[in-house]
Short mmCIF file of C-alpha atoms in Angstrom, two decimals:
data_model
loop_
_atom_site.label_atom_id
_atom_site.label_comp_id
_atom_site.label_asym_id
_atom_site.label_seq_id
_atom_site.Cartn_x
_atom_site.Cartn_y
_atom_site.Cartn_z
CA UNK A 1 -148.49 5.97 -66.32
CA UNK A 2 -150.81 7.07 -69.17
CA UNK A 3 -147.96 6.69 -71.60
CA UNK A 4 -147.53 3.07 -70.67
CA UNK A 5 -151.21 2.31 -70.98
CA UNK A 6 -151.22 3.83 -74.46
CA UNK A 7 -148.11 1.88 -75.41
CA UNK A 8 -149.59 -1.36 -74.13
CA UNK A 9 -152.77 -0.62 -76.06
CA UNK A 10 -150.57 -0.19 -79.15
CA UNK A 11 -148.91 -3.50 -78.42
CA UNK A 12 -152.24 -5.32 -78.20
CA UNK A 13 -153.85 -3.64 -81.19
CA UNK A 14 -154.77 -6.52 -83.54
CA UNK A 15 -153.88 -4.34 -86.52
CA UNK A 16 -150.24 -4.67 -85.52
CA UNK A 17 -150.31 -8.44 -85.77
CA UNK A 18 -150.95 -8.92 -89.47
CA UNK A 19 -149.24 -8.00 -92.70
CA UNK A 20 -145.74 -6.76 -93.40
CA UNK A 21 -143.95 -5.28 -90.42
CA UNK A 22 -146.27 -6.87 -87.85
CA UNK A 23 -145.02 -7.25 -84.29
CA UNK A 24 -144.33 -11.01 -84.57
CA UNK A 25 -142.42 -10.62 -87.83
CA UNK A 26 -140.35 -7.75 -86.38
CA UNK A 27 -139.60 -9.83 -83.31
CA UNK A 28 -138.50 -12.78 -85.44
CA UNK A 29 -136.36 -10.50 -87.59
CA UNK A 30 -134.69 -9.09 -84.51
CA UNK A 31 -134.06 -12.53 -83.05
CA UNK A 32 -132.87 -14.04 -86.31
CA UNK A 33 -130.61 -11.09 -86.92
CA UNK A 34 -129.12 -11.43 -83.45
CA UNK A 35 -128.61 -15.17 -83.81
CA UNK A 36 -126.97 -15.01 -87.24
CA UNK A 37 -124.58 -12.25 -86.16
CA UNK A 38 -123.63 -14.21 -83.05
CA UNK A 39 -122.94 -17.31 -85.12
CA UNK A 40 -120.76 -15.34 -87.56
CA UNK A 41 -118.86 -13.71 -84.72
CA UNK A 42 -118.47 -17.01 -82.83
CA UNK A 43 -117.08 -18.82 -85.86
CA UNK A 44 -114.33 -16.21 -85.99
CA UNK A 45 -113.82 -15.41 -82.33
CA UNK A 46 -114.02 -18.77 -80.55
CA UNK A 47 -111.24 -20.56 -82.50
CA UNK A 48 -109.10 -17.41 -82.36
CA UNK A 49 -109.72 -17.05 -78.62
CA UNK A 50 -108.92 -20.72 -78.00
CA UNK A 51 -105.70 -20.34 -79.96
CA UNK A 52 -104.71 -17.29 -77.89
CA UNK A 53 -105.69 -18.98 -74.64
CA UNK A 54 -103.90 -22.23 -75.44
CA UNK A 55 -100.67 -20.79 -76.81
CA UNK A 56 -100.59 -17.45 -75.01
CA UNK A 57 -99.72 -15.86 -78.34
CA UNK A 58 -101.41 -12.69 -79.51
CA UNK A 59 -102.71 -11.84 -76.05
CA UNK A 60 -101.67 -8.20 -76.23
CA UNK A 61 -103.45 -7.73 -79.53
CA UNK A 62 -106.60 -9.31 -78.10
CA UNK A 63 -106.60 -7.05 -75.03
CA UNK A 64 -105.98 -3.98 -77.17
CA UNK A 65 -108.75 -5.02 -79.55
CA UNK A 66 -111.36 -5.58 -76.86
CA UNK A 67 -110.39 -2.37 -75.04
CA UNK A 68 -110.33 -0.31 -78.23
CA UNK A 69 -113.67 -1.54 -79.45
CA UNK A 70 -115.36 -0.39 -76.28
CA UNK A 71 -114.52 3.19 -77.25
CA UNK A 72 -115.76 2.72 -80.81
CA UNK A 73 -119.25 4.25 -81.08
CA UNK A 74 -121.66 1.65 -82.48
CA UNK A 75 -123.79 4.22 -84.30
CA UNK A 76 -120.68 5.56 -86.04
CA UNK A 77 -119.69 2.11 -87.22
CA UNK A 78 -123.25 1.36 -88.40
CA UNK A 79 -123.63 4.57 -90.40
CA UNK A 80 -120.14 4.31 -91.89
CA UNK A 81 -120.61 0.71 -93.04
CA UNK A 82 -124.09 1.76 -94.20
CA UNK A 83 -122.59 4.40 -96.50
CA UNK A 84 -120.00 1.96 -97.82
CA UNK A 85 -122.25 -1.01 -98.45
CA UNK A 86 -125.45 0.85 -99.22
CA UNK A 87 -128.90 0.59 -97.70
CA UNK A 88 -129.84 -3.01 -97.01
CA UNK A 89 -129.16 -5.79 -94.59
CA UNK A 90 -125.48 -6.38 -95.38
CA UNK A 91 -124.28 -3.26 -93.58
CA UNK A 92 -125.84 -4.05 -90.18
CA UNK A 93 -124.66 -7.66 -90.41
CA UNK A 94 -121.06 -6.57 -90.99
CA UNK A 95 -121.14 -3.87 -88.30
CA UNK A 96 -122.78 -6.10 -85.68
CA UNK A 97 -120.41 -9.00 -86.32
CA UNK A 98 -117.46 -6.68 -85.76
CA UNK A 99 -119.00 -5.50 -82.48
CA UNK A 100 -119.74 -9.02 -81.25
CA UNK A 101 -116.24 -10.40 -81.83
CA UNK A 102 -114.28 -8.78 -78.93
CA UNK A 103 -116.46 -9.99 -76.02
CA UNK A 104 -116.61 -13.55 -77.39
CA UNK A 105 -112.86 -13.53 -78.02
CA UNK A 106 -112.24 -12.32 -74.47
CA UNK A 107 -114.57 -14.97 -73.05
CA UNK A 108 -112.79 -17.72 -75.00
CA UNK A 109 -109.22 -16.84 -74.04
CA UNK A 110 -109.82 -15.77 -70.43
CA UNK A 111 -111.68 -19.09 -70.01
CA UNK A 112 -108.50 -20.94 -70.89
CA UNK A 113 -106.28 -18.62 -68.87
CA UNK A 114 -108.35 -18.95 -65.71
CA UNK A 115 -107.63 -22.69 -65.54
CA UNK A 116 -105.18 -23.75 -62.87
CA UNK A 117 -101.81 -24.52 -64.50
CA UNK A 118 -101.48 -27.62 -62.31
CA UNK A 119 -104.61 -29.09 -63.91
CA UNK A 120 -103.16 -28.72 -67.39
CA UNK A 121 -99.77 -30.03 -66.25
CA UNK A 122 -101.50 -33.06 -64.76
CA UNK A 123 -103.31 -33.72 -68.03
CA UNK A 124 -100.05 -33.50 -69.95
CA UNK A 125 -98.30 -35.74 -67.42
CA UNK A 126 -101.03 -38.33 -67.92
CA UNK A 127 -100.02 -38.44 -71.55
CA UNK A 128 -102.62 -36.21 -73.18
CA UNK A 129 -101.56 -34.59 -76.43
CA UNK A 130 -101.92 -30.85 -77.01
CA UNK A 131 -105.17 -31.41 -78.88
CA UNK A 132 -106.55 -33.64 -76.12
CA UNK A 133 -105.70 -31.02 -73.50
CA UNK A 134 -107.65 -28.45 -75.52
CA UNK A 135 -110.67 -30.71 -76.11
CA UNK A 136 -110.89 -32.58 -72.82
CA UNK A 137 -109.55 -30.06 -70.30
CA UNK A 138 -109.45 -26.50 -71.52
CA UNK A 139 -112.68 -26.39 -73.51
CA UNK A 140 -114.95 -27.76 -70.78
CA UNK A 141 -113.27 -25.82 -67.96
CA UNK A 142 -113.33 -22.62 -69.98
CA UNK A 143 -117.05 -22.95 -70.75
CA UNK A 144 -118.48 -20.71 -68.02
CA UNK A 145 -116.32 -17.76 -69.02
CA UNK A 146 -117.07 -18.35 -72.70
CA UNK A 147 -120.80 -18.24 -71.91
CA UNK A 148 -120.12 -14.98 -70.07
CA UNK A 149 -118.51 -13.60 -73.22
CA UNK A 150 -121.42 -14.74 -75.38
CA UNK A 151 -123.76 -13.08 -72.91
CA UNK A 152 -122.06 -9.67 -73.26
CA UNK A 153 -121.99 -10.08 -77.02
CA UNK A 154 -125.70 -10.93 -77.12
CA UNK A 155 -126.60 -7.85 -75.06
CA UNK A 156 -124.48 -5.71 -77.34
CA UNK A 157 -126.02 -7.16 -80.50
CA UNK A 158 -129.65 -6.96 -79.32
CA UNK A 159 -129.12 -3.31 -78.40
CA UNK A 160 -127.30 -2.39 -81.58
CA UNK A 161 -129.75 -4.33 -83.76
CA UNK A 162 -132.32 -1.76 -82.58
CA UNK A 163 -130.09 1.01 -83.91
CA UNK A 164 -129.67 -0.93 -87.15
CA UNK A 165 -133.24 0.08 -88.02
CA UNK A 166 -131.79 3.55 -88.57
CA UNK A 167 -129.99 2.33 -91.68
CA UNK A 168 -132.06 -0.72 -92.71
CA UNK A 169 -135.65 -1.91 -92.60
CA UNK A 170 -135.16 -4.50 -89.90
CA UNK A 171 -136.20 -5.54 -86.42
CA UNK A 172 -137.91 -4.01 -83.43
CA UNK A 173 -136.11 -0.74 -84.00
CA UNK A 174 -138.53 -0.07 -86.86
CA UNK A 175 -141.54 0.98 -84.75
CA UNK A 176 -139.14 3.04 -82.61
CA UNK A 177 -137.82 5.03 -85.58
CA UNK A 178 -141.24 5.19 -87.23
CA UNK A 179 -142.61 6.68 -84.02
CA UNK A 180 -139.73 9.15 -83.86
CA UNK A 181 -140.35 10.28 -87.42
CA UNK A 182 -144.10 10.72 -86.99
CA UNK A 183 -143.89 11.99 -83.42
CA UNK A 184 -145.92 9.04 -82.23
CA UNK A 185 -144.73 8.45 -78.69
CA UNK A 186 -146.99 5.40 -78.10
CA UNK A 187 -145.38 3.60 -81.00
CA UNK A 188 -141.79 4.43 -79.94
CA UNK A 189 -142.51 3.40 -76.38
CA UNK A 190 -144.18 0.16 -77.49
CA UNK A 191 -141.15 -0.72 -79.64
CA UNK A 192 -138.82 0.15 -76.77
CA UNK A 193 -140.75 -2.04 -74.35
CA UNK A 194 -140.48 -4.98 -76.76
CA UNK A 195 -136.71 -4.54 -77.14
CA UNK A 196 -136.22 -4.26 -73.38
CA UNK A 197 -138.31 -7.38 -72.76
CA UNK A 198 -136.35 -9.30 -75.39
CA UNK A 199 -133.04 -8.20 -73.86
CA UNK A 200 -134.14 -9.18 -70.36
CA UNK A 201 -135.44 -12.58 -71.51
CA UNK A 202 -132.13 -13.32 -73.27
CA UNK A 203 -130.24 -12.11 -70.18
CA UNK A 204 -132.32 -14.52 -68.09
CA UNK A 205 -131.58 -17.41 -70.43
CA UNK A 206 -127.86 -16.70 -70.20
CA UNK A 207 -127.98 -16.41 -66.41
CA UNK A 208 -129.56 -19.86 -66.37
CA UNK A 209 -127.03 -21.27 -68.85
CA UNK A 210 -124.17 -19.92 -66.73
CA UNK A 211 -125.59 -21.51 -63.62
CA UNK A 212 -125.97 -24.85 -65.43
CA UNK A 213 -122.44 -24.64 -66.86
CA UNK A 214 -121.04 -23.91 -63.40
CA UNK A 215 -122.84 -26.93 -62.03
CA UNK A 216 -121.49 -29.20 -64.77
CA UNK A 217 -118.02 -27.67 -64.70
CA UNK A 218 -116.64 -27.40 -61.17
CA UNK A 219 -114.30 -24.46 -61.69
CA UNK A 220 -111.67 -24.66 -58.99
CA UNK A 221 -110.55 -21.13 -59.78
CA UNK A 222 -113.82 -19.76 -58.36
CA UNK A 223 -113.90 -17.11 -61.05
CA UNK A 224 -117.24 -15.41 -61.52
CA UNK A 225 -118.41 -15.85 -65.11
CA UNK A 226 -119.57 -12.26 -65.49
CA UNK A 227 -116.04 -11.02 -64.93
CA UNK A 228 -115.79 -10.99 -68.70
CA UNK A 229 -117.96 -7.94 -68.76
CA UNK B 1 -109.59 15.47 -94.40
CA UNK B 2 -110.72 18.58 -96.20
CA UNK B 3 -114.17 18.31 -94.68
CA UNK B 4 -112.74 18.56 -91.18
CA UNK B 5 -110.87 21.82 -91.84
CA UNK B 6 -113.87 23.46 -93.48
CA UNK B 7 -116.20 22.33 -90.68
CA UNK B 8 -113.91 22.72 -87.70
CA UNK B 9 -116.48 24.94 -85.98
CA UNK B 10 -119.13 22.25 -86.27
CA UNK B 11 -116.86 19.55 -84.86
CA UNK B 12 -115.80 21.83 -81.99
CA UNK B 13 -119.43 22.65 -81.23
CA UNK B 14 -120.51 19.01 -81.17
CA UNK B 15 -117.49 18.15 -79.01
CA UNK B 16 -118.63 20.77 -76.54
CA UNK B 17 -122.16 19.32 -76.59
CA UNK B 18 -120.62 15.92 -75.99
CA UNK B 19 -118.70 17.16 -72.95
CA UNK B 20 -121.87 18.62 -71.46
CA UNK B 21 -123.58 15.24 -71.91
CA UNK B 22 -120.79 13.03 -70.58
CA UNK B 23 -118.96 14.83 -67.76
CA UNK B 24 -121.96 15.07 -65.38
CA UNK B 25 -122.89 11.34 -65.69
CA UNK B 26 -119.31 10.25 -65.00
CA UNK B 27 -119.06 12.38 -61.85
CA UNK B 28 -122.59 11.49 -60.71
CA UNK B 29 -121.87 7.80 -61.24
CA UNK B 30 -118.97 7.94 -58.81
CA UNK B 31 -120.90 10.00 -56.23
CA UNK B 32 -123.90 7.65 -56.28
CA UNK B 33 -122.26 4.27 -56.92
CA UNK B 34 -119.78 4.50 -54.04
CA UNK B 35 -122.40 4.83 -51.28
CA UNK B 36 -124.72 2.35 -53.03
CA UNK B 37 -121.92 -0.19 -53.51
CA UNK B 38 -120.88 0.31 -49.88
CA UNK B 39 -124.40 -0.48 -48.71
CA UNK B 40 -124.41 -3.59 -50.92
CA UNK B 41 -121.08 -4.63 -49.44
CA UNK B 42 -121.98 -4.00 -45.79
CA UNK B 43 -125.52 -5.31 -45.58
CA UNK B 44 -125.92 -8.82 -46.94
CA UNK B 45 -129.69 -8.42 -47.32
CA UNK B 46 -129.32 -5.51 -49.75
CA UNK B 47 -126.49 -7.05 -51.74
CA UNK B 48 -128.58 -9.34 -53.94
CA UNK B 49 -131.20 -6.67 -54.67
CA UNK B 50 -128.74 -3.91 -55.54
CA UNK B 51 -126.43 -6.05 -57.66
CA UNK B 52 -129.29 -7.78 -59.49
CA UNK B 53 -130.97 -4.44 -60.20
CA UNK B 54 -127.64 -3.15 -61.53
CA UNK B 55 -127.19 -6.20 -63.74
CA UNK B 56 -130.70 -5.94 -65.19
CA UNK B 57 -130.41 -2.20 -65.77
CA UNK B 58 -127.13 -2.77 -67.57
CA UNK B 59 -128.91 -5.26 -69.85
CA UNK B 60 -131.45 -2.65 -71.01
CA UNK B 61 -130.48 -1.38 -74.48
CA UNK B 62 -129.66 2.32 -74.64
CA UNK B 63 -132.06 3.65 -77.26
CA UNK B 64 -135.15 2.08 -75.60
CA UNK B 65 -134.02 3.47 -72.24
CA UNK B 66 -133.64 6.97 -73.70
CA UNK B 67 -137.19 6.68 -75.02
CA UNK B 68 -138.74 5.12 -71.94
CA UNK B 69 -137.20 7.48 -69.39
CA UNK B 70 -139.44 10.47 -70.23
CA UNK B 71 -142.51 8.34 -69.47
CA UNK B 72 -141.09 7.52 -66.03
CA UNK B 73 -139.39 10.72 -64.83
CA UNK B 74 -141.18 13.24 -67.03
CA UNK B 75 -138.16 14.65 -68.87
CA UNK B 76 -138.54 15.79 -72.45
CA UNK B 77 -137.25 13.12 -74.83
CA UNK B 78 -135.03 15.53 -76.77
CA UNK B 79 -133.56 17.30 -73.76
CA UNK B 80 -129.92 16.70 -72.79
CA UNK B 81 -131.11 16.12 -69.21
CA UNK B 82 -132.91 12.96 -70.34
CA UNK B 83 -129.67 11.59 -71.75
CA UNK B 84 -127.63 12.65 -68.72
CA UNK B 85 -129.98 10.72 -66.41
CA UNK B 86 -129.87 7.62 -68.64
CA UNK B 87 -126.08 7.66 -68.90
CA UNK B 88 -125.81 8.08 -65.13
CA UNK B 89 -128.05 5.04 -64.64
CA UNK B 90 -125.79 2.95 -66.91
CA UNK B 91 -122.71 4.16 -65.07
CA UNK B 92 -124.21 3.24 -61.70
CA UNK B 93 -125.34 -0.16 -63.02
CA UNK B 94 -121.79 -0.94 -64.04
CA UNK B 95 -120.09 0.62 -61.04
CA UNK B 96 -122.05 -0.70 -58.01
CA UNK B 97 -120.71 -4.20 -58.58
CA UNK B 98 -117.15 -2.88 -58.92
CA UNK B 99 -117.51 -0.90 -55.67
CA UNK B 100 -118.89 -3.90 -53.78
CA UNK B 101 -116.14 -6.18 -55.12
CA UNK B 102 -113.42 -3.61 -54.46
CA UNK B 103 -114.47 -3.18 -50.83
CA UNK B 104 -114.68 -6.94 -50.40
CA UNK B 105 -111.11 -7.28 -51.67
CA UNK B 106 -109.72 -5.13 -48.82
CA UNK B 107 -107.62 -7.34 -46.54
CA UNK B 108 -109.53 -8.03 -43.31
CA UNK B 109 -106.26 -8.10 -41.35
CA UNK B 110 -105.55 -4.52 -42.34
CA UNK B 111 -109.06 -3.44 -41.34
CA UNK B 112 -108.83 -5.27 -38.02
CA UNK B 113 -105.54 -3.63 -37.16
CA UNK B 114 -106.92 -0.20 -38.06
CA UNK B 115 -109.80 -0.83 -35.66
CA UNK B 116 -107.28 -2.22 -33.16
CA UNK B 117 -105.22 0.98 -33.12
CA UNK B 118 -108.39 2.97 -32.51
CA UNK B 119 -109.74 4.10 -35.88
CA UNK B 120 -113.40 5.11 -35.72
CA UNK B 121 -115.75 3.36 -38.18
CA UNK B 122 -115.76 6.55 -40.25
CA UNK B 123 -112.01 6.74 -40.51
CA UNK B 124 -111.75 3.04 -41.27
CA UNK B 125 -113.90 3.77 -44.31
CA UNK B 126 -112.23 6.99 -45.44
CA UNK B 127 -108.64 6.16 -44.56
CA UNK B 128 -108.43 2.38 -44.99
CA UNK B 129 -111.25 0.90 -47.11
CA UNK B 130 -111.54 3.64 -49.71
CA UNK B 131 -107.81 4.12 -50.41
CA UNK B 132 -107.18 0.38 -50.57
CA UNK B 133 -110.17 -0.13 -52.86
CA UNK B 134 -108.99 2.87 -54.90
CA UNK B 135 -107.11 1.11 -57.72
CA UNK B 136 -110.04 -1.21 -58.48
CA UNK B 137 -112.47 1.75 -58.30
CA UNK B 138 -110.25 3.62 -60.74
CA UNK B 139 -110.23 0.67 -63.14
CA UNK B 140 -114.05 0.60 -62.97
CA UNK B 141 -114.38 4.35 -63.53
CA UNK B 142 -112.16 4.09 -66.59
CA UNK B 143 -114.58 1.59 -68.11
CA UNK B 144 -117.52 3.83 -67.14
CA UNK B 145 -115.89 6.90 -68.73
CA UNK B 146 -115.08 5.19 -72.01
CA UNK B 147 -118.48 3.56 -72.40
CA UNK B 148 -120.31 6.78 -71.42
CA UNK B 149 -118.49 8.73 -74.13
CA UNK B 150 -119.36 6.07 -76.68
CA UNK B 151 -122.99 5.59 -75.55
CA UNK B 152 -123.78 9.31 -75.62
CA UNK B 153 -123.52 9.30 -79.42
CA UNK B 154 -126.68 7.15 -79.61
CA UNK B 155 -128.68 10.17 -78.40
CA UNK B 156 -128.21 11.72 -81.83
CA UNK B 157 -130.94 9.54 -83.35
CA UNK B 158 -133.52 11.00 -80.96
CA UNK B 159 -132.24 14.51 -81.58
CA UNK B 160 -129.92 15.19 -78.64
CA UNK B 161 -126.89 16.84 -80.20
CA UNK B 162 -123.48 15.33 -79.60
CA UNK B 163 -120.59 13.99 -81.64
CA UNK B 164 -123.14 11.36 -82.70
CA UNK B 165 -124.91 14.08 -84.72
CA UNK B 166 -121.94 13.88 -87.09
CA UNK B 167 -122.93 10.24 -87.75
CA UNK B 168 -126.60 10.92 -88.44
CA UNK B 169 -125.87 14.06 -90.46
CA UNK B 170 -123.05 12.40 -92.40
CA UNK B 171 -125.22 9.38 -93.14
CA UNK B 172 -128.18 11.40 -94.36
CA UNK B 173 -126.06 13.65 -96.54
CA UNK B 174 -123.70 10.91 -97.66
CA UNK B 175 -120.55 12.55 -96.27
CA UNK B 176 -118.16 9.80 -95.28
CA UNK B 177 -115.57 12.22 -93.86
CA UNK B 178 -118.11 13.56 -91.40
CA UNK B 179 -118.79 10.11 -89.96
CA UNK B 180 -115.09 9.28 -89.77
CA UNK B 181 -114.41 12.63 -88.09
CA UNK B 182 -117.13 11.81 -85.56
CA UNK B 183 -115.69 8.38 -84.81
CA UNK B 184 -112.15 9.74 -84.44
CA UNK B 185 -113.33 12.60 -82.21
CA UNK B 186 -115.34 10.21 -80.01
CA UNK B 187 -112.44 7.80 -79.60
CA UNK B 188 -110.04 10.69 -78.90
CA UNK B 189 -112.39 12.08 -76.27
CA UNK B 190 -112.61 8.63 -74.65
CA UNK B 191 -108.81 8.34 -74.62
CA UNK B 192 -108.57 11.84 -73.14
CA UNK B 193 -111.03 11.02 -70.34
CA UNK B 194 -109.17 7.80 -69.67
CA UNK B 195 -105.84 9.62 -69.44
CA UNK B 196 -107.40 12.24 -67.15
CA UNK B 197 -108.67 9.51 -64.81
CA UNK B 198 -105.28 7.80 -64.77
CA UNK B 199 -103.66 11.16 -63.95
CA UNK B 200 -106.19 11.78 -61.19
CA UNK B 201 -105.45 8.32 -59.84
CA UNK B 202 -101.71 9.04 -59.71
CA UNK B 203 -102.41 12.29 -57.92
CA UNK B 204 -104.75 10.76 -55.33
CA UNK B 205 -102.89 7.46 -54.90
CA UNK B 206 -99.19 8.30 -55.12
CA UNK B 207 -98.26 4.95 -53.53
CA UNK B 208 -99.51 3.17 -56.64
CA UNK B 209 -96.46 4.29 -58.61
CA UNK B 210 -94.20 2.29 -56.33
CA UNK B 211 -96.10 -0.96 -56.59
CA UNK B 212 -97.38 -0.64 -60.13
CA UNK B 213 -99.39 -3.49 -61.60
CA UNK B 214 -100.99 -4.90 -58.47
CA UNK B 215 -102.63 -8.16 -59.48
CA UNK B 216 -106.19 -7.23 -58.53
CA UNK B 217 -106.02 -4.04 -60.57
CA UNK B 218 -104.58 -5.65 -63.66
CA UNK B 219 -107.22 -8.32 -63.46
CA UNK B 220 -110.06 -5.83 -63.07
CA UNK B 221 -108.75 -3.80 -65.98
CA UNK B 222 -108.55 -6.74 -68.32
CA UNK B 223 -111.83 -8.33 -67.48
CA UNK B 224 -114.12 -5.41 -66.59
#
């Protein structure tokens, strides 16, 4: 327990709240980094996933992609892109966007696929055009699974953003790696606690969002949103 | 490519380290998650606690867990044991839900008739529940194996040697081939583990070959 007391003391040390690399600025960096990567990945993955889910085309490729990327070691991708692009923020952005795409893509297309065919047929029979079916039926009904996909992607990005501090001066991973380099266990542990808290808070927000989405969208299929994991 | 031939010994050594780090967690995951998932499935009161704990644990990022574990269980941060425990925890976190869901998917009619013809509770579990849940369990273990192999590389940044050491070493010395070799070796190892599990599944569940592509299994594989 002594370790934790020391780490908490480190966390509450006023010296760590001012200047460059203070705890609040690291936290903001980490959050901002996560958010931007998720937006990049969503812009690519959601339309692509909707296209796959609506047309059924490219499904095999999507499954292969999401399966294959699970085996891809994140640290390998980070260091490789780091060597290519050079030290700086670009490398982690590129690597993290690549990692965030498959879960969001899977969430988008499985959301469409999980919808009862009869529902879509009914919409078409009522005279809805293809675009209307997508906007008024498939997008709302697919929402819970899409949120599930965003949730996995967020977890992945928050975790990997910590590792990004290995190749760039960014985020809550900084105190962790600084502590590792100087053999300062309090500092590493304090950084780790912050990352874990951030991940759990985000997880909680997503759990809430899923619950809300399920209340708004009565999914007849009864699919659990976290199936996308 | 040249780098790989010159440093074949290094790659082989790190692969061996990687095996030592990943095989025990995969086996331990199965041995612990099956009873835990069974408890969650049988006793409603425990279900919420076990599954929520699993979900939260799964949400904890790997590097912070590797660092925090020594403060909780007293392992040394750079010892392989520390990593083995962490990887086992992740495996269990992922697998308990699969076990509980797999057992819940067993047809009640089949269970009832097994009890009807005089199966004891023990044999219902071993000879009805477990075999029928088998394909879903296998799908879950395949996910566990692949993600364990990939996660173990993260240990390299805290100094636990594995194929991930090729990433850190290659990055620090600017050797692109070393990183690529590490990625390829990690993916190959994951594919190998996956194939081994599929083979084991065929061996233990020969009836699966007849009715390949059962809907529950395909679904679990695609969405897990």
